[in-house]
mmCIF file of C-alpha atoms and ligand atoms in Angstrom:
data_model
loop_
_atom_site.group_PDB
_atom_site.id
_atom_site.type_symbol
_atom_site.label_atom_id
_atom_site.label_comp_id
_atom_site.label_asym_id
_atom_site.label_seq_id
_atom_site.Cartn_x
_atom_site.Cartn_y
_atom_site.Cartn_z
ATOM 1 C CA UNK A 735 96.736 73.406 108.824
ATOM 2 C CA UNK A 736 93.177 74.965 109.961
ATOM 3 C CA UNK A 737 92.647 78.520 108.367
ATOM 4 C CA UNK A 738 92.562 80.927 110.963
ATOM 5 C CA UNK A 739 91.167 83.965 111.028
ATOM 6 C CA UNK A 740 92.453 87.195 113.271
ATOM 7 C CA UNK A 741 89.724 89.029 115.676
ATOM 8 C CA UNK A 742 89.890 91.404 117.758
ATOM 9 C CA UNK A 743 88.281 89.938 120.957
ATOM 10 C CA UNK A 744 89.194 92.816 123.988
ATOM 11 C CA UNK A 745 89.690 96.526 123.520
ATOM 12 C CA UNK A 746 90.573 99.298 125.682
ATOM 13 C CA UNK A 747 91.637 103.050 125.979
ATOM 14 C CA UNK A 748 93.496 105.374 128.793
ATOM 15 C CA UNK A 749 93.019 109.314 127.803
ATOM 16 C CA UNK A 750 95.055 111.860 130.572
ATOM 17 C CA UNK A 751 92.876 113.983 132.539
ATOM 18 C CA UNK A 752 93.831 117.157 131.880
ATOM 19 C CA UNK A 753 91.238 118.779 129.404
ATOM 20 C CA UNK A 754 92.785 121.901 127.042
ATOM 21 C CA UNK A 755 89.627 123.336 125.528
ATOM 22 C CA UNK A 756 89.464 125.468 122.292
ATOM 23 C CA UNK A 757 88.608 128.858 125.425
ATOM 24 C CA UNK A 758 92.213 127.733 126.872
ATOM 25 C CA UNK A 759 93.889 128.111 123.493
ATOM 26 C CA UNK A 760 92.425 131.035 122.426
ATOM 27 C CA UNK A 761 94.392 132.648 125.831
ATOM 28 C CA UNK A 762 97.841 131.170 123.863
ATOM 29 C CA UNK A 763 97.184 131.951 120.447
ATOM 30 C CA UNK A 764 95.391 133.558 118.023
ATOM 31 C CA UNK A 765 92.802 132.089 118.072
ATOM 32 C CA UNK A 766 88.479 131.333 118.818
ATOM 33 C CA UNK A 767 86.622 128.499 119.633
ATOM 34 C CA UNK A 768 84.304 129.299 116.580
ATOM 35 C CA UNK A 769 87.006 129.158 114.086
ATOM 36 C CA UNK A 770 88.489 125.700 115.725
ATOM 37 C CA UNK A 771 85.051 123.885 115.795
ATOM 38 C CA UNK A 772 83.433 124.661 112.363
ATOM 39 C CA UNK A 773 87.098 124.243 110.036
ATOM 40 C CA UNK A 774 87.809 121.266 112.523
ATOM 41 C CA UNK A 775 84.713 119.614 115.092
ATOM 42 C CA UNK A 776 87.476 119.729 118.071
ATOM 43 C CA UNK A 777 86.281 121.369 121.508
ATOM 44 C CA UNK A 778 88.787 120.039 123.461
ATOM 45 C CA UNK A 779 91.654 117.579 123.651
ATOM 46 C CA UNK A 780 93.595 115.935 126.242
ATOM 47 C CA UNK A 781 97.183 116.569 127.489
ATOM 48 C CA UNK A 782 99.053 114.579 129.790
ATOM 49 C CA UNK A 783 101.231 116.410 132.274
ATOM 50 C CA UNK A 784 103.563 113.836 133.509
ATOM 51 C CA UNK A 785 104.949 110.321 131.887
ATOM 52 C CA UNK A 786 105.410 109.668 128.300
ATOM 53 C CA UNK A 787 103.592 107.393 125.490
ATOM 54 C CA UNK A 788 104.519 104.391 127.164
ATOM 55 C CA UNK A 789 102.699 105.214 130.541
ATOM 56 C CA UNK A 790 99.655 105.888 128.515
ATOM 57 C CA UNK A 791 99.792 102.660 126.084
ATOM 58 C CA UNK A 792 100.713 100.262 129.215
ATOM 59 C CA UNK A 793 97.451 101.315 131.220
ATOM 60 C CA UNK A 794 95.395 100.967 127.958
ATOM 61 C CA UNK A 795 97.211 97.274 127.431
ATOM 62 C CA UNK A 796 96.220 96.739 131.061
ATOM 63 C CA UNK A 797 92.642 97.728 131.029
ATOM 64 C CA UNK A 798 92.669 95.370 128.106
ATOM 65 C CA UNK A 799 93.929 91.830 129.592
ATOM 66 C CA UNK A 800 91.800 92.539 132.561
ATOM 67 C CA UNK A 801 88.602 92.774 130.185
ATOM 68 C CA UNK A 802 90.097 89.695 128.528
ATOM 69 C CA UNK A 803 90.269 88.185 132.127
ATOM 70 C CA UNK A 804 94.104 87.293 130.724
ATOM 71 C CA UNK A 805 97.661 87.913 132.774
ATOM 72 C CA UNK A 806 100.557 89.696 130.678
ATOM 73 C CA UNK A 807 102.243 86.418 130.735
ATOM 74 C CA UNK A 808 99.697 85.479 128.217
ATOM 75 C CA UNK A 809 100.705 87.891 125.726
ATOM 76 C CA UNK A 810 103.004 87.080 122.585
ATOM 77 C CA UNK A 811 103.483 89.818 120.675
ATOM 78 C CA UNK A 812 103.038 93.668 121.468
ATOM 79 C CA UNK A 813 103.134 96.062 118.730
ATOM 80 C CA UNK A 814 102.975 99.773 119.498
ATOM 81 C CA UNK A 815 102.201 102.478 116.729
ATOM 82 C CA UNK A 816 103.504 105.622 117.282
ATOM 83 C CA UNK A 817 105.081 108.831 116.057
ATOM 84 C CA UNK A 818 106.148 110.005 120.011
ATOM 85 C CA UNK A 819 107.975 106.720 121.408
ATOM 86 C CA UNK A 820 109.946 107.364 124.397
ATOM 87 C CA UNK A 821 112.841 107.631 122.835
ATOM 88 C CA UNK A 822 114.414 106.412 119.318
ATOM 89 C CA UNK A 823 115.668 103.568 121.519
ATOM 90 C CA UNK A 824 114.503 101.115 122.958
ATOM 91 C CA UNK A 825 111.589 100.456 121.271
ATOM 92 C CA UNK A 826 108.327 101.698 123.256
ATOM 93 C CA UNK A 827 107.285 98.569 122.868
ATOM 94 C CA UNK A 828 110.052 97.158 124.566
ATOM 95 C CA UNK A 829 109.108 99.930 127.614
ATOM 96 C CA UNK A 830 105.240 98.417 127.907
ATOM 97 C CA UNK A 831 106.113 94.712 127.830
ATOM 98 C CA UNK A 832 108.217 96.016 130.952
ATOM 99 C CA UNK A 833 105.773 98.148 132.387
ATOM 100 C CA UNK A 834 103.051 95.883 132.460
ATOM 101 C CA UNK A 835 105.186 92.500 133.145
ATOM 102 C CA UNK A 836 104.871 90.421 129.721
ATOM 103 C CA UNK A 837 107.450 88.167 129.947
ATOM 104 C CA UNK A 838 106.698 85.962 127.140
ATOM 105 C CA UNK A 839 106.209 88.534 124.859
ATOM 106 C CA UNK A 840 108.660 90.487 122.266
ATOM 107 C CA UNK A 841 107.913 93.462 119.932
ATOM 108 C CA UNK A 842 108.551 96.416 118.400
ATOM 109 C CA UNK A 843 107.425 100.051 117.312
ATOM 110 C CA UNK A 844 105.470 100.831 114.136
ATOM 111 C CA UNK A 845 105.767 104.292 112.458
ATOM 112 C CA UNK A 846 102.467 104.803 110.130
ATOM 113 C CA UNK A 847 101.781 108.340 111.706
ATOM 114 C CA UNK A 848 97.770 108.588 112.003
ATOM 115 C CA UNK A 849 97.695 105.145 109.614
ATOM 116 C CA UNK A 850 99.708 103.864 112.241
ATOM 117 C CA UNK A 851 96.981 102.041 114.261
ATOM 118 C CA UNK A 852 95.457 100.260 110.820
ATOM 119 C CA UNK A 853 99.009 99.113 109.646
ATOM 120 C CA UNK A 854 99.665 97.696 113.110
ATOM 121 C CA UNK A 855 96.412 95.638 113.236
ATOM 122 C CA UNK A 856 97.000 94.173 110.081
ATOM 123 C CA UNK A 857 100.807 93.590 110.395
ATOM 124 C CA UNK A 858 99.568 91.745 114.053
ATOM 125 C CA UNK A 859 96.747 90.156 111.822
ATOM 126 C CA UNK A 860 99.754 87.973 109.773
ATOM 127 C CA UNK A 861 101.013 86.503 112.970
ATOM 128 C CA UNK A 862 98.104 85.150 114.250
ATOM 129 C CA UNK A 863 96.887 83.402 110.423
ATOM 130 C CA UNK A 864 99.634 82.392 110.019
ATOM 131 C CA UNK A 865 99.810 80.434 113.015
ATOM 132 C CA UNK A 866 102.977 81.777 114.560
ATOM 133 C CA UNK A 867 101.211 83.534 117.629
ATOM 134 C CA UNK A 868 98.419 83.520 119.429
ATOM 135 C CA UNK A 869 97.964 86.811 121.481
ATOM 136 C CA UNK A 870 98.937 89.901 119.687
ATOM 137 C CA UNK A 871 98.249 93.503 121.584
ATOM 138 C CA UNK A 872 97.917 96.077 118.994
ATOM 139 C CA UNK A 873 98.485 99.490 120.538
ATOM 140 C CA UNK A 874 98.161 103.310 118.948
ATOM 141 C CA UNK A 875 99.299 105.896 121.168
ATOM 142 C CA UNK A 876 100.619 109.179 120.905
ATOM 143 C CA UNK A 877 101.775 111.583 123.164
ATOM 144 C CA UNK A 878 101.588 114.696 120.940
ATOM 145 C CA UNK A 879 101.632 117.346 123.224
ATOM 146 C CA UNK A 880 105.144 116.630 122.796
ATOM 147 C CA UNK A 881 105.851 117.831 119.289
ATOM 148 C CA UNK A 882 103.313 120.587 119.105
ATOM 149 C CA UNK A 883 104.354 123.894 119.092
ATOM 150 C CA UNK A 884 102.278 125.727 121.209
ATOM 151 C CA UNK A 885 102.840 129.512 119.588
ATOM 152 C CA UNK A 886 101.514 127.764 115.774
ATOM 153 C CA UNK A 887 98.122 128.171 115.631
ATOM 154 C CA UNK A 888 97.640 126.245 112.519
ATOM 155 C CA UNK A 889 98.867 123.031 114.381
ATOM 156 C CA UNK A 890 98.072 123.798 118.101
ATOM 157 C CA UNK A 891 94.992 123.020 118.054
ATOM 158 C CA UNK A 892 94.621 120.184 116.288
ATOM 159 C CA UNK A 893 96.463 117.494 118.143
ATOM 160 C CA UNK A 894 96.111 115.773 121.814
ATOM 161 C CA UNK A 895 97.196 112.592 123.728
ATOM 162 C CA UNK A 896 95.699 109.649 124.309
ATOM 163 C CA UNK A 897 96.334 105.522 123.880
ATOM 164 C CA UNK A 898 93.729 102.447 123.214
ATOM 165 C CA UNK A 899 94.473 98.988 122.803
ATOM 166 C CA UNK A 900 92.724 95.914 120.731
ATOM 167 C CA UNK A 901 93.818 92.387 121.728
ATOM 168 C CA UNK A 902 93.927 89.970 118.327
ATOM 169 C CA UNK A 903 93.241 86.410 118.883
ATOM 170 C CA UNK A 904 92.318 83.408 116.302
ATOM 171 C CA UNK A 905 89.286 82.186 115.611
ATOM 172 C CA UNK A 906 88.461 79.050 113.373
ATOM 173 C CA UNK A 907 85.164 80.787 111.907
ATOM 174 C CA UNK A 908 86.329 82.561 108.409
ATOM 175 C CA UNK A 909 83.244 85.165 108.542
ATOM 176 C CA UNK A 910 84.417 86.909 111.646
ATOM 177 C CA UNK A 911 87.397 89.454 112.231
ATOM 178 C CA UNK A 912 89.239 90.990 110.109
ATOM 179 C CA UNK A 913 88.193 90.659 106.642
ATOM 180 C CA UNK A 914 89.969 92.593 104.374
ATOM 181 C CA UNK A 915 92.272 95.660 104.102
ATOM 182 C CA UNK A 916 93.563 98.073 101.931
ATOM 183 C CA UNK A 917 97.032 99.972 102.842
ATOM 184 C CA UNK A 918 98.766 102.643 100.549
ATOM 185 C CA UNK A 919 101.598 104.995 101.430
ATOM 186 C CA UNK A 920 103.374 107.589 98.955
ATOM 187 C CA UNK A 921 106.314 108.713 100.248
ATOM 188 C CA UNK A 922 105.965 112.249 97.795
ATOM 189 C CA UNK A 923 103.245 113.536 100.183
ATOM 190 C CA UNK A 924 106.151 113.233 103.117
ATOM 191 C CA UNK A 925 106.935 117.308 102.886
ATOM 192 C CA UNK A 926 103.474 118.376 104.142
ATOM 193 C CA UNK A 927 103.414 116.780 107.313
ATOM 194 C CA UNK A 928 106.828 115.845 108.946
ATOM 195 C CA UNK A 929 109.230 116.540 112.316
ATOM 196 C CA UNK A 930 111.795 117.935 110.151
ATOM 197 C CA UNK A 931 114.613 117.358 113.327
ATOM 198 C CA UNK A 932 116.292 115.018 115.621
ATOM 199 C CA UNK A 933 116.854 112.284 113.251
ATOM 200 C CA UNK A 934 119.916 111.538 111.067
ATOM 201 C CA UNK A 935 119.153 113.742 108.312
ATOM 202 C CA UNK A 936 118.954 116.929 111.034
ATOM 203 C CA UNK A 937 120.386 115.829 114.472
ATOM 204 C CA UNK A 938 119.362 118.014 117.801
ATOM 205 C CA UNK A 939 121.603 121.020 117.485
ATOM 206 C CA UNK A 940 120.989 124.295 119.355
ATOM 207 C CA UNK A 941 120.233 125.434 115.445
ATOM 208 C CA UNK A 942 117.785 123.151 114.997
ATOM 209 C CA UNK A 943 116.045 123.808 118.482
ATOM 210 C CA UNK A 944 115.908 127.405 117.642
ATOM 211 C CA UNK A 945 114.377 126.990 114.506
ATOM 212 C CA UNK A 946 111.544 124.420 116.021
ATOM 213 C CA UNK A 947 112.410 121.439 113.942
ATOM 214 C CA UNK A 948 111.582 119.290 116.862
ATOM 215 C CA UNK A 949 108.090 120.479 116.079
ATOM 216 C CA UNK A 950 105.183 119.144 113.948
ATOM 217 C CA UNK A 951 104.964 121.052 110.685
ATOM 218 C CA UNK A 952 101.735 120.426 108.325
ATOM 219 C CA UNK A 953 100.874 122.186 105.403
ATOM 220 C CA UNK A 954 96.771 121.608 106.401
ATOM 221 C CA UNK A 955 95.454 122.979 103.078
ATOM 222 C CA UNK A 956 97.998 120.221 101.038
ATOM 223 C CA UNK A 957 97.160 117.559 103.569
ATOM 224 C CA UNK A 958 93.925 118.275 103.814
ATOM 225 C CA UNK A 959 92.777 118.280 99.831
ATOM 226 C CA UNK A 960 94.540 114.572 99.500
ATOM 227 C CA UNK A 961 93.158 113.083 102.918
ATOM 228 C CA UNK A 962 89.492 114.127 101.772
ATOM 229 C CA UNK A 963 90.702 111.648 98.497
ATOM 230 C CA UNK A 964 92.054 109.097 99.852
ATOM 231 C CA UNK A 965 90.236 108.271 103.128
ATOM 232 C CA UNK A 966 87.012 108.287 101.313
ATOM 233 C CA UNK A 967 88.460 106.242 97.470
ATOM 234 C CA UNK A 968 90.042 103.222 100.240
ATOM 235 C CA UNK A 969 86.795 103.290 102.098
ATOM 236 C CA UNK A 970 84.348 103.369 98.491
ATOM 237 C CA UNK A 971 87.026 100.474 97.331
ATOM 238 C CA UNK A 972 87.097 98.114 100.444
ATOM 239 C CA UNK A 973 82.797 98.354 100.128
ATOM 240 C CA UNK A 974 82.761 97.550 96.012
ATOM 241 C CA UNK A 975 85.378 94.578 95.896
ATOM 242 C CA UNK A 976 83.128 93.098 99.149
ATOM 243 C CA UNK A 977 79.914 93.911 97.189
ATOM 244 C CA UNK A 978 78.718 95.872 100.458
ATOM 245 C CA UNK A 979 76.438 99.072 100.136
ATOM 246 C CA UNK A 980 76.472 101.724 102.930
ATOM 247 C CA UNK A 981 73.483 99.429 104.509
ATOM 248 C CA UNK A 982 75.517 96.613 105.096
ATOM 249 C CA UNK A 983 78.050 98.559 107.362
ATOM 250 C CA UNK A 984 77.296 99.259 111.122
ATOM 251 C CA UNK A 985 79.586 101.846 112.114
ATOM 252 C CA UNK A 986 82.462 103.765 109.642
ATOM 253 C CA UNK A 987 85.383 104.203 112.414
ATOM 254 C CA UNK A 988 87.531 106.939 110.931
ATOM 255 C CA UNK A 989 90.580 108.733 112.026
ATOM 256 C CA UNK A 990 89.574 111.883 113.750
ATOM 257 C CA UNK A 991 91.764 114.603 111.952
ATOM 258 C CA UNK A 992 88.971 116.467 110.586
ATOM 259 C CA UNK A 993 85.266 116.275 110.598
ATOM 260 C CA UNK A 994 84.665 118.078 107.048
ATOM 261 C CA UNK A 995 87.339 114.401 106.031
ATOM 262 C CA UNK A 996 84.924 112.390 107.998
ATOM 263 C CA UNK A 997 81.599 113.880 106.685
ATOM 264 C CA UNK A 998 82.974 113.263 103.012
ATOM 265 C CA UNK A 999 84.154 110.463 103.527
ATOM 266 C CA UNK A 1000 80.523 108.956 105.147
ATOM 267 C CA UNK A 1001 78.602 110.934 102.453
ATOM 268 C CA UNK A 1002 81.104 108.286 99.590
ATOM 269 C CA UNK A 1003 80.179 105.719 101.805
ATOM 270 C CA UNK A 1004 76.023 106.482 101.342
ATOM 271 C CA UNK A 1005 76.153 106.215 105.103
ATOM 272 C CA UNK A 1006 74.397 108.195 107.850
ATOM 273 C CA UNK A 1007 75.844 110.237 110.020
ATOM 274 C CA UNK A 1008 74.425 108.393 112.762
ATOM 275 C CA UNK A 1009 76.463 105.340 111.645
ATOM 276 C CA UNK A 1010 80.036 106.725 112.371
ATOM 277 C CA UNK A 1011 82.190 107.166 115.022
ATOM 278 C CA UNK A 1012 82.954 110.889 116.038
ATOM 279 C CA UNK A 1013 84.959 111.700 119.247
ATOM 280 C CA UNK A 1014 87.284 114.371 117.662
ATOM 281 C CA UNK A 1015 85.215 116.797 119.670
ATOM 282 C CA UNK A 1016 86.330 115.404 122.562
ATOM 283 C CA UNK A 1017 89.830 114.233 122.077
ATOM 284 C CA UNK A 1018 91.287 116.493 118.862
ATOM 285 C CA UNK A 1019 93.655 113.742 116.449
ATOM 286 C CA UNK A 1020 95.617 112.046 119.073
ATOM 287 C CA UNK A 1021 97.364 110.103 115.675
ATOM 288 C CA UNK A 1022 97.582 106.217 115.970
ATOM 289 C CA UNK A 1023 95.491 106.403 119.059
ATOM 290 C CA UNK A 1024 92.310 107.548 117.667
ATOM 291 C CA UNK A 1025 90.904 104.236 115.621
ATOM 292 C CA UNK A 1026 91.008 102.249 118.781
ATOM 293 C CA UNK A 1027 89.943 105.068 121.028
ATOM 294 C CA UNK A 1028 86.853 105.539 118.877
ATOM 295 C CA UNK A 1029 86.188 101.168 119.332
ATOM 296 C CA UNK A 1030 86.727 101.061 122.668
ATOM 297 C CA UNK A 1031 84.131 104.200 123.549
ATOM 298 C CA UNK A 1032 81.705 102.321 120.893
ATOM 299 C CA UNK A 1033 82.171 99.195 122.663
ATOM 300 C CA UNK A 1034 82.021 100.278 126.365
ATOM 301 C CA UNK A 1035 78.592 102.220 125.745
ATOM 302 C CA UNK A 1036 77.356 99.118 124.087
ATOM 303 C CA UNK A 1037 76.979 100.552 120.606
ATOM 304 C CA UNK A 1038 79.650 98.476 119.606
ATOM 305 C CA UNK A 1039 78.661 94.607 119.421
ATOM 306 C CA UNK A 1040 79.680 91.630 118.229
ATOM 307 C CA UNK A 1041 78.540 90.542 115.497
ATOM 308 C CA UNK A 1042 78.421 94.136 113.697
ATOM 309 C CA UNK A 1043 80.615 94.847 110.398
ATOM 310 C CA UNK A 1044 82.729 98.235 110.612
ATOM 311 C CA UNK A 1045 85.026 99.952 108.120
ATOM 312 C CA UNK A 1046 88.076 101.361 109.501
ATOM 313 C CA UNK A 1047 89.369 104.340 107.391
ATOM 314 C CA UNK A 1048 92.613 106.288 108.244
ATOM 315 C CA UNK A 1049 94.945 108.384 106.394
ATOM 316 C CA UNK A 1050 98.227 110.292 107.285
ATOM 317 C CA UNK A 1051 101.730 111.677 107.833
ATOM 318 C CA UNK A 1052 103.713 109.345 104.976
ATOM 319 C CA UNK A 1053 101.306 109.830 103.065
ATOM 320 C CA UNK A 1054 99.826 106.716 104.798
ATOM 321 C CA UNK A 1055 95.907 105.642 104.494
ATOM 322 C CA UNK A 1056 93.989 102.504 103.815
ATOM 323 C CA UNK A 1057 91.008 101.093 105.375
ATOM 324 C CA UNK A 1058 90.005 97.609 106.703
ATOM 325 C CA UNK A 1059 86.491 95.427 107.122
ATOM 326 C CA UNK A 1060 86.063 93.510 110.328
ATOM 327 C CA UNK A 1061 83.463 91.882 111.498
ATOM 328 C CA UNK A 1062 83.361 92.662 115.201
ATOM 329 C CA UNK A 1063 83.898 89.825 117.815
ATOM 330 C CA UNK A 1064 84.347 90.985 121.534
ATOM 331 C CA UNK A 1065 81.800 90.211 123.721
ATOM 332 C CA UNK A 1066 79.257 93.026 124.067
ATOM 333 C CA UNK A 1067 80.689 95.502 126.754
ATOM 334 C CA UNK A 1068 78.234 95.279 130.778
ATOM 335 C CA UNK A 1069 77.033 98.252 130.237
HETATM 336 O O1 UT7 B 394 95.955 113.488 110.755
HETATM 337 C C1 UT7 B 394 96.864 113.579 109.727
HETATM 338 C C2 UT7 B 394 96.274 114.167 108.519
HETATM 339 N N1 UT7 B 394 95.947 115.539 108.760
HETATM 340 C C3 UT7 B 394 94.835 116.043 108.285
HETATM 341 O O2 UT7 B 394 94.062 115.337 107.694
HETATM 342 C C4 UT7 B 394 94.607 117.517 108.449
HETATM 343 C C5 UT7 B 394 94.158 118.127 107.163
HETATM 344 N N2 UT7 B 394 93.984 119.549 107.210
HETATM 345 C C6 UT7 B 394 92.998 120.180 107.907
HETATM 346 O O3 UT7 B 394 92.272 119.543 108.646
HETATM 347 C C7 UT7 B 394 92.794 121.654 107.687
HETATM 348 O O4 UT7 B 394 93.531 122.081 106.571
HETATM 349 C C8 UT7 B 394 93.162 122.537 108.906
HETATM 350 C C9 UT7 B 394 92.145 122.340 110.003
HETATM 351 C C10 UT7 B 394 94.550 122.190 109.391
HETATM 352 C C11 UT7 B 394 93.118 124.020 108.488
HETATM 353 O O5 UT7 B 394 91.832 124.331 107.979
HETATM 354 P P1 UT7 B 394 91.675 125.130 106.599
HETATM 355 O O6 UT7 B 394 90.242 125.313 106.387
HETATM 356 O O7 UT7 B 394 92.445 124.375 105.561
HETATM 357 O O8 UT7 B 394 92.325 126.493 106.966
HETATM 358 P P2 UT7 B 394 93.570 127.212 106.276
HETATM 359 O O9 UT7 B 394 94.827 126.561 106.694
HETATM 360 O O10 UT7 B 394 93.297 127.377 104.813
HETATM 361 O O11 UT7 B 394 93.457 128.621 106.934
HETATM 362 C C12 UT7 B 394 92.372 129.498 106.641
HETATM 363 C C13 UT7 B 394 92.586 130.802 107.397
HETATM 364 C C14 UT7 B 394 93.979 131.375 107.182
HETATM 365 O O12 UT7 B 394 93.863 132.785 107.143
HETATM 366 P P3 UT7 B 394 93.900 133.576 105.753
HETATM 367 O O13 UT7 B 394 95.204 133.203 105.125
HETATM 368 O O14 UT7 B 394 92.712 133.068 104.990
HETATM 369 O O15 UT7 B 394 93.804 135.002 106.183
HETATM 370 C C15 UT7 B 394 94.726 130.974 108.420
HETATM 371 O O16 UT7 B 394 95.775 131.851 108.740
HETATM 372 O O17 UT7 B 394 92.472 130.560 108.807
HETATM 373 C C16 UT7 B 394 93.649 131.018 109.470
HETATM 374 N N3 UT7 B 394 93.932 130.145 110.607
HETATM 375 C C17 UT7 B 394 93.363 130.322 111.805
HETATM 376 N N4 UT7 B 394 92.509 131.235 112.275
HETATM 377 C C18 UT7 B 394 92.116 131.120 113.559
HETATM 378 C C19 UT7 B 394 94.716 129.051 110.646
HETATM 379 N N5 UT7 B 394 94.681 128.507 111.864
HETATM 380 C C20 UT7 B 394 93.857 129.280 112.607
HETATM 381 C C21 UT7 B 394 93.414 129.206 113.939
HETATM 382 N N6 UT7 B 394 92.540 130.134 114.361
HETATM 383 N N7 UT7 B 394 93.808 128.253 114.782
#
C-alpha cells in the first residue's frame, strides 16, 4: 500500500462574543490588571453566555468544511478534545456530528486537558496513515467558564472559552504534514491541577457542591515550575532528533497558559519572538482550544502558509505535554 502521510488541509475557530477583561475582574476579585498581565500576558478572555462546548466546536467544524468547500457528509471521523463536554454522556462528539449533520461519521471525546488538542491530532493522524479514513475533524474546545470559580483569584483569571478546528486529510508526498511528535503524560503531576468532583471517585453531593469540587483547582506555582520544563525539553527534543535549528522553524505554536512558559520555551528554541504565536492576550488558556485557535488566526491573516514548518508545543492537566513538527499544507488563507 502507498505511504500516506496526514495534513492538515482546512482550519477554523468560533470564540463567543462576550469579552471579560482583566478591569471586569478586578470588580469580582481581588485583583488588577497589572498583576494579571505581567505574571500572565492575558487582557481579556472570552465567555460564552448561552450553549455549551458543543455549540462552540460545531460552528468551528462548520466554518471548517465550508473553507474546505466539503459537506458534513464527507466527514469520517470527528474527534473532540475536551475537559467541559456536555455531559459525561454522550460523547460531545457524538452532539457535533448531530449538530452539524455528519452522517457518515462516528467519534468520540478525548481527555488530554490543555495537551488535549496535540493528542487528538496525532491519535486522528493514525487513521488517516493507516489508510482506514480519509477525513478526520480534529476539534479542541473548552467551555471553561464552566468550571471556574469566579470568587478564586488564582484561577479566575486565567481561563476562557473558545473552539477551533483542523481538518486532516492524506497526502501521498512524505515531506508534508505532520512529521513527527512527541507525547508524555505522568499521572503523579495529576494533584496540581484537577476537578476534584462529579466523577466516581466524588459524585455531585450537596457536600461536594458546597465545598466547590465542581471547580478547577491548580496549584500555579507546582504547575507552573514543571510546564516551564517540559514544554520547552519536548520542543528542544522534537528540533535535535530532526536536526532543525531555531532557523529552520517558521512559527513555534504553543499553548497559551502563560507567556513567561512561552518566552522560555522560544528562548530553548533560539527562536525570535517574532516567530511565535501569542493570542493569550486576547483569549486567556481556553485548554484544548488554544493550539488550533492560534493556526487558524495565523492562517486567516496570511501569516500562516503552506509550505511553512511549525512546532506545536503544549503541556497540561495529567501531567500531559509533547510537541509535534508539521509542515503546513492548507492553502494560503484570501486575505
Ligand atoms: O494550562 C495548563 C497548565 N497551567 C499552567 O501552565 C499554569 C502555570 N502557572 C502559572 O501560570 C502561574 O503560576 C500563575 C499565573 C497561575 C500564578 O503566577 P505566580 O507568579 O506563580 O503567582 P503565585 O501563585 O506565586 O502568587 C504570587 C502572589 C501571591 O501572594 P503572596 O503569597 O506572595 O502574598 C498570590 O496570593 O500573587 C498573589 N495572587 C494574586 N494577586 C493579584 C495570586 N493570584 C492573584 C491575582 N491578583 N489574580
Amino acid at each position: 500500500m502507498q505511504k500516506k502521510r496526514a495534513v492538515i488541509t482546512a482550519v477554523d475557530h468560533y470564540v463567543p462574543d462576550k469579552v471579560l477583561s482583566n478591569f471586569d475582574l478586578e470588580k469580582i476579585v481581588d485583583t488588577t490588571d497589572e498583576w494579571i498581565r505581567t505574571r500572565t500576558g492575558i487582557r481579556e478572555r472570552r465567555i460564552l453566555e448561552h450553549g455549551a462546548t458543543s455549540d462552540m466546536a460545531a460552528e468551528a467544524a462548520r466554518r471548517v468544511l465550508a473553507n474546505r468547500g466539503l459537506t458534513a457528509n464527507d466527514i469520517d471521523v470527528i474527534i473532540v478534545a475536551t475537559v467541559t463536554p456536555d455531559m459525561f454522556f454522550p460523547s460531545t462528539s457524538c452532539l457535533v456530528q448531530d449538530k452539524i449533520g455528519a452522517k457518515n461519521a462516528w467519534g468520540f471525546d478525548l481527555s488530554g486537558a490543555c495537551s488535549g488538542f496535540l493528542y487528538a491530532l496525532i491519535t486522528g493522524a493514525q487513521f488517516i496513515e493507516s489508510g482506514m479514513h480519509t477525513r478526520v475533524l480534529v476539534i479542541g474546545a473548552d467551555k471553561m467558564s464552566t468550571i471556574t470559580d469566579y470568587a478564586d483569584r488564582n484561577n479566575c483569571i486565567l481561563f476562557g472559552d473558545a473552539a477551533a478546528a483542523v481538518l486532516l486529510e492524506p497526502s501521498e508526498n512524505m515531506s508534508e504534514g505532520i512529521l513527527d511528535s512527541i507525547l508524555r503524560s505522568d499521572g503523579s503531576g495529576g494533584k496540581y491541577l484537577y476537578m476534584k468532583g462529579g466523577g466516581s471517585l466524588n459524585p455531585p453531593t450537596h457536600e461536594t457542591v458546597d465545598k466547590g469540587w465542581h471547580y478547577l483547582y491548580q496549584d500555579g506555582k507546582s504547575v507552573f515550575k514543571v510546564a516551564v520544563i517540559g514544554m520547552a525539553d519536548v520542543s528542544a527534543e522534537i528540533m535535535k532528533r530532526n536536526n532543525l535549528t531555531g532557523k529552520d522553524i517558521d512559527w513555534l505554536v504553543p499553548h497559551q497558559a502563560n507567556l513567561r512558559i512561552i518566552d522560555a520555551t522560544a528562548e530553548r528554541m533560539e527562536l525570535d519572538k517574532s516567530r511565535v504565536m501569542i493570542n493569550i492576550d486576547k483569549y486567556g488558556n481556553t485548554t484544548a482550544a488554544t493550539v488550533p485557535l492560534c493556526l487558524s488566526e495565523w492562517w486567516k491573516a496570511g501569516k500562516l502558509k503552506k509550505g511553512q514548518t511549525i512546532v506545536l508545543a503544549t503541556f497540561g492537566a495529567g501531567y500531559t505535554w509533547g510537541s509535534a513538527l508539521v509542515k503546513w499544507s492548507a492553502e494560503d488563507a484570501k486575505v
